[in-house]
Amino acid sequence: MSSGGEATTGTITTKVPARLDRLPWSRWHWMIVIGLGTVWILDGLEVTVVGNIASRLSEDGSGLPISDAQVTGMAAALYVAGACSGALFFGRLTDRYGRKKLFLITLAVYLAATALTAVSFSVWWFFLFRFLTGFGIGGEYAAINSAIDELIPSKYRGRVDLIINGSYWLGAMGGALLSVLALNTDLFPKDVGWRLTFALGVVLGLVILLVRRHVPESPRWMFIHGQSAEAEKLVDQVEREIEEETGRPLPEPATEITIEQRGSVGFVEIGRSVFRDYPRRATLGFALFIGQAFLYNAITFGFGSILVKFFDVSSSTTGYFFAVIAFGNFLGPLLLGRLFDTWGRRPMIAGTYILSGVLLFVTAWLFGAGWLTATTMTLCWCVVLFFASAGASSAYLTVSEIFPMETRAMSIAFFYAIGTAAGGISGPLIFAELTESGVVADAVLAFCIGAALMVLAGLVAVFFAVAAEQKSLEDIATPLSAVKAKGGEPRDKAGDLRQKEPGGPPGAPAV
């Protein structure tokens, strides 16, 4: 056992996971969602604002000697590179030093970098702090998703994770509308408006940081890393608060787990766990992240260009169209999230991926036939992304819950980095000329590439998706530190559930 916050090692038996999973929804859970989940709004705001204010930054009098191509090209690539690097760097630290330390540090990095972006006076300064802003945001993905999944009860984990990741699009919608306001020179001078958009991100981030200070460390991380006494004390406190809130005693936890406490897990063991013990799950993670990355790039990379070139929409009003699409993106996880916990992961993940891909094929056909207007094209995109957004959010949920706890943050970071690199590097290289050429057939090809990869990812999910709905994280993937588990499902050497998952297709392998 441990005391005074000092970590010790030994063999312990604990009911902490079962105690957390059987909790009813409460004010404590809302605090976690607000403190941790709202950062995706900042990410969406950040990315969208920069893309939409590129034209203003490149104008004379903006206070920054930078071209439009440098903003949407080099600065965007550096942001992506920063996000990938930050995810991998902070992901490793999150698994080693804890969720809370890192989700405070990563937000602080984001805040500092964004504030310094707002006072940019030269191109190199702007580039440097775009990279560091991405570095902080990438770290957030690893620290936040792992903490949320370990703190939210299994009954609600799917819908909560999807809605939180989908809230990115609330930020994107706000960023699109904010950019319209910031570009209005009747309200703000050219060299002030764009700086205020970054400053707003800092203000929102500070509010989130104040709430986040009260979010606890993950008890699951604590008991594995030699802080079992603190983990028990924290769960005791939460249970008392919830019993006072509901006026009812909590049921007894059904299971317990025995683990050998440890300080950290090496890269070799992480790699062996993910790729040797769980090859199907690793394949699933790759497919989901790459599929959604290419679909989103097929649509959003040339979004403004398509509206301007093919439908004569003014570049000053494309922000309104993007706001509509962003709202459709948020509605998907919001309205479909519950079904991932009730209908199940496999049918919903596969269904949202395949359906969004098929709908994008239909949209490409209608566009190629010349039957769409700017408004109907936007509505088609909305419908496609309603399903695609739920699927894309489920990719983060999937890689967070299907690997052992000791590797959770690093697994999120790795697959996020792969997907982000594919979307932010390969995507623009493939789609740039296709969507900006002004040739209808080229844009149709871009849509078809994104649609095909989304459908293929959905087919992978049909066979490899894990029936993780309403299951304890420890039953989905046995911790590497586990000695034995009482009351849980039988597991094979890979930690996979032995029984065939419900809802699988005939002849599908048990994952």
PDB file of N, CA and C in Angstrom, residues 281-316:
ATOM      1  N   ARG A 281      -6.947  -5.877 -33.548  1.00  0.00           N
ATOM      2  CA  ARG A 281      -7.347  -4.573 -33.012  1.00  0.00           C
ATOM      3  C   ARG A 281      -6.454  -3.461 -33.566  1.00  0.00           C
ATOM      4  N   ALA A 282      -5.180  -3.752 -33.744  1.00  0.00           N
ATOM      5  CA  ALA A 282      -4.277  -2.771 -34.345  1.00  0.00           C
ATOM      6  C   ALA A 282      -4.700  -2.474 -35.787  1.00  0.00           C
ATOM      7  N   THR A 283      -5.056  -3.523 -36.526  1.00  0.00           N
ATOM      8  CA  THR A 283      -5.543  -3.342 -37.903  1.00  0.00           C
ATOM      9  C   THR A 283      -6.802  -2.487 -37.912  1.00  0.00           C
ATOM     10  N   LEU A 284      -7.694  -2.751 -36.972  1.00  0.00           N
ATOM     11  CA  LEU A 284      -8.929  -1.969 -36.853  1.00  0.00           C
ATOM     12  C   LEU A 284      -8.604  -0.499 -36.600  1.00  0.00           C
ATOM     13  N   GLY A 285      -7.691  -0.230 -35.666  1.00  0.00           N
ATOM     14  CA  GLY A 285      -7.324   1.147 -35.361  1.00  0.00           C
ATOM     15  C   GLY A 285      -6.774   1.874 -36.573  1.00  0.00           C
ATOM     16  N   PHE A 286      -5.852   1.217 -37.317  1.00  0.00           N
ATOM     17  CA  PHE A 286      -5.304   1.814 -38.534  1.00  0.00           C
ATOM     18  C   PHE A 286      -6.422   2.134 -39.526  1.00  0.00           C
ATOM     19  N   ALA A 287      -7.288   1.176 -39.767  1.00  0.00           N
ATOM     20  CA  ALA A 287      -8.335   1.341 -40.772  1.00  0.00           C
ATOM     21  C   ALA A 287      -9.274   2.486 -40.415  1.00  0.00           C
ATOM     22  N   LEU A 288      -9.700   2.544 -39.160  1.00  0.00           N
ATOM     23  CA  LEU A 288     -10.653   3.583 -38.751  1.00  0.00           C
ATOM     24  C   LEU A 288     -10.049   4.975 -38.867  1.00  0.00           C
ATOM     25  N   PHE A 289      -8.817   5.140 -38.399  1.00  0.00           N
ATOM     26  CA  PHE A 289      -8.216   6.472 -38.419  1.00  0.00           C
ATOM     27  C   PHE A 289      -7.882   6.937 -39.824  1.00  0.00           C
ATOM     28  N   ILE A 290      -7.348   6.050 -40.640  1.00  0.00           N
ATOM     29  CA  ILE A 290      -6.989   6.457 -41.999  1.00  0.00           C
ATOM     30  C   ILE A 290      -8.242   6.700 -42.838  1.00  0.00           C
ATOM     31  N   GLY A 291      -9.263   5.869 -42.672  1.00  0.00           N
ATOM     32  CA  GLY A 291     -10.511   6.060 -43.412  1.00  0.00           C
ATOM     33  C   GLY A 291     -11.146   7.406 -43.140  1.00  0.00           C
ATOM     34  N   GLN A 292     -11.297   7.751 -41.856  1.00  0.00           N
ATOM     35  CA  GLN A 292     -11.946   9.024 -41.539  1.00  0.00           C
ATOM     36  C   GLN A 292     -11.066  10.209 -41.939  1.00  0.00           C
ATOM     37  N   ALA A 293      -9.740  10.044 -41.842  1.00  0.00           N
ATOM     38  CA  ALA A 293      -8.848  11.147 -42.207  1.00  0.00           C
ATOM     39  C   ALA A 293      -8.997  11.500 -43.682  1.00  0.00           C
ATOM     40  N   PHE A 294      -9.053  10.487 -44.545  1.00  0.00           N
ATOM     41  CA  PHE A 294      -9.151  10.753 -45.973  1.00  0.00           C
ATOM     42  C   PHE A 294     -10.539  11.240 -46.368  1.00  0.00           C
ATOM     43  N   LEU A 295     -11.580  10.717 -45.737  1.00  0.00           N
ATOM     44  CA  LEU A 295     -12.916  11.221 -46.072  1.00  0.00           C
ATOM     45  C   LEU A 295     -13.022  12.696 -45.733  1.00  0.00           C
ATOM     46  N   TYR A 296     -12.548  13.083 -44.547  1.00  0.00           N
ATOM     47  CA  TYR A 296     -12.665  14.485 -44.149  1.00  0.00           C
ATOM     48  C   TYR A 296     -11.826  15.386 -45.032  1.00  0.00           C
ATOM     49  N   ASN A 297     -10.640  14.906 -45.438  1.00  0.00           N
ATOM     50  CA  ASN A 297      -9.834  15.724 -46.329  1.00  0.00           C
ATOM     51  C   ASN A 297     -10.453  15.833 -47.710  1.00  0.00           C
ATOM     52  N   ALA A 298     -11.093  14.762 -48.168  1.00  0.00           N
ATOM     53  CA  ALA A 298     -11.733  14.796 -49.483  1.00  0.00           C
ATOM     54  C   ALA A 298     -12.798  15.884 -49.542  1.00  0.00           C
ATOM     55  N   ILE A 299     -13.492  16.102 -48.417  1.00  0.00           N
ATOM     56  CA  ILE A 299     -14.567  17.088 -48.392  1.00  0.00           C
ATOM     57  C   ILE A 299     -14.060  18.461 -47.954  1.00  0.00           C
ATOM     58  N   THR A 300     -13.367  18.493 -46.815  1.00  0.00           N
ATOM     59  CA  THR A 300     -13.075  19.791 -46.201  1.00  0.00           C
ATOM     60  C   THR A 300     -11.838  20.478 -46.751  1.00  0.00           C
ATOM     61  N   PHE A 301     -10.872  19.721 -47.313  1.00  0.00           N
ATOM     62  CA  PHE A 301      -9.655  20.378 -47.781  1.00  0.00           C
ATOM     63  C   PHE A 301      -9.961  21.377 -48.890  1.00  0.00           C
ATOM     64  N   GLY A 302     -10.840  20.991 -49.824  1.00  0.00           N
ATOM     65  CA  GLY A 302     -11.170  21.892 -50.924  1.00  0.00           C
ATOM     66  C   GLY A 302     -12.560  22.478 -50.794  1.00  0.00           C
ATOM     67  N   PHE A 303     -13.081  22.496 -49.573  1.00  0.00           N
ATOM     68  CA  PHE A 303     -14.450  22.956 -49.341  1.00  0.00           C
ATOM     69  C   PHE A 303     -14.708  24.339 -49.949  1.00  0.00           C
ATOM     70  N   GLY A 304     -13.867  25.315 -49.533  1.00  0.00           N
ATOM     71  CA  GLY A 304     -14.061  26.677 -50.022  1.00  0.00           C
ATOM     72  C   GLY A 304     -13.850  26.779 -51.516  1.00  0.00           C
ATOM     73  N   SER A 305     -12.813  26.111 -52.023  1.00  0.00           N
ATOM     74  CA  SER A 305     -12.499  26.176 -53.452  1.00  0.00           C
ATOM     75  C   SER A 305     -13.636  25.624 -54.299  1.00  0.00           C
ATOM     76  N   ILE A 306     -14.237  24.537 -53.857  1.00  0.00           N
ATOM     77  CA  ILE A 306     -15.333  23.925 -54.620  1.00  0.00           C
ATOM     78  C   ILE A 306     -16.524  24.874 -54.697  1.00  0.00           C
ATOM     79  N   LEU A 307     -16.868  25.480 -53.552  1.00  0.00           N
ATOM     80  CA  LEU A 307     -17.998  26.410 -53.554  1.00  0.00           C
ATOM     81  C   LEU A 307     -17.729  27.614 -54.444  1.00  0.00           C
ATOM     82  N   VAL A 308     -16.505  28.131 -54.384  1.00  0.00           N
ATOM     83  CA  VAL A 308     -16.160  29.318 -55.170  1.00  0.00           C
ATOM     84  C   VAL A 308     -16.046  28.990 -56.652  1.00  0.00           C
ATOM     85  N   LYS A 309     -15.322  27.908 -56.995  1.00  0.00           N
ATOM     86  CA  LYS A 309     -15.037  27.592 -58.395  1.00  0.00           C
ATOM     87  C   LYS A 309     -16.241  27.038 -59.149  1.00  0.00           C
ATOM     88  N   PHE A 310     -17.022  26.189 -58.489  1.00  0.00           N
ATOM     89  CA  PHE A 310     -18.094  25.493 -59.200  1.00  0.00           C
ATOM     90  C   PHE A 310     -19.473  26.120 -58.997  1.00  0.00           C
ATOM     91  N   PHE A 311     -19.635  26.901 -57.918  1.00  0.00           N
ATOM     92  CA  PHE A 311     -20.965  27.448 -57.625  1.00  0.00           C
ATOM     93  C   PHE A 311     -20.973  28.966 -57.478  1.00  0.00           C
ATOM     94  N   ASP A 312     -19.842  29.606 -57.778  1.00  0.00           N
ATOM     95  CA  ASP A 312     -19.737  31.075 -57.748  1.00  0.00           C
ATOM     96  C   ASP A 312     -20.129  31.672 -56.401  1.00  0.00           C
ATOM     97  N   VAL A 313     -19.810  30.992 -55.331  1.00  0.00           N
ATOM     98  CA  VAL A 313     -20.064  31.524 -53.990  1.00  0.00           C
ATOM     99  C   VAL A 313     -18.941  32.489 -53.635  1.00  0.00           C
ATOM    100  N   SER A 314     -19.272  33.616 -53.037  1.00  0.00           N
ATOM    101  CA  SER A 314     -18.254  34.584 -52.633  1.00  0.00           C
ATOM    102  C   SER A 314     -17.395  33.995 -51.513  1.00  0.00           C
ATOM    103  N   SER A 315     -16.079  34.199 -51.607  1.00  0.00           N
ATOM    104  CA  SER A 315     -15.178  33.660 -50.576  1.00  0.00           C
ATOM    105  C   SER A 315     -15.464  34.235 -49.204  1.00  0.00           C
ATOM    106  N   SER A 316     -16.084  35.417 -49.151  1.00  0.00           N
ATOM    107  CA  SER A 316     -16.379  36.049 -47.857  1.00  0.00           C
ATOM    108  C   SER A 316     -17.566  35.401 -47.145  1.00  0.00           C
TER     109      SER A 316
END
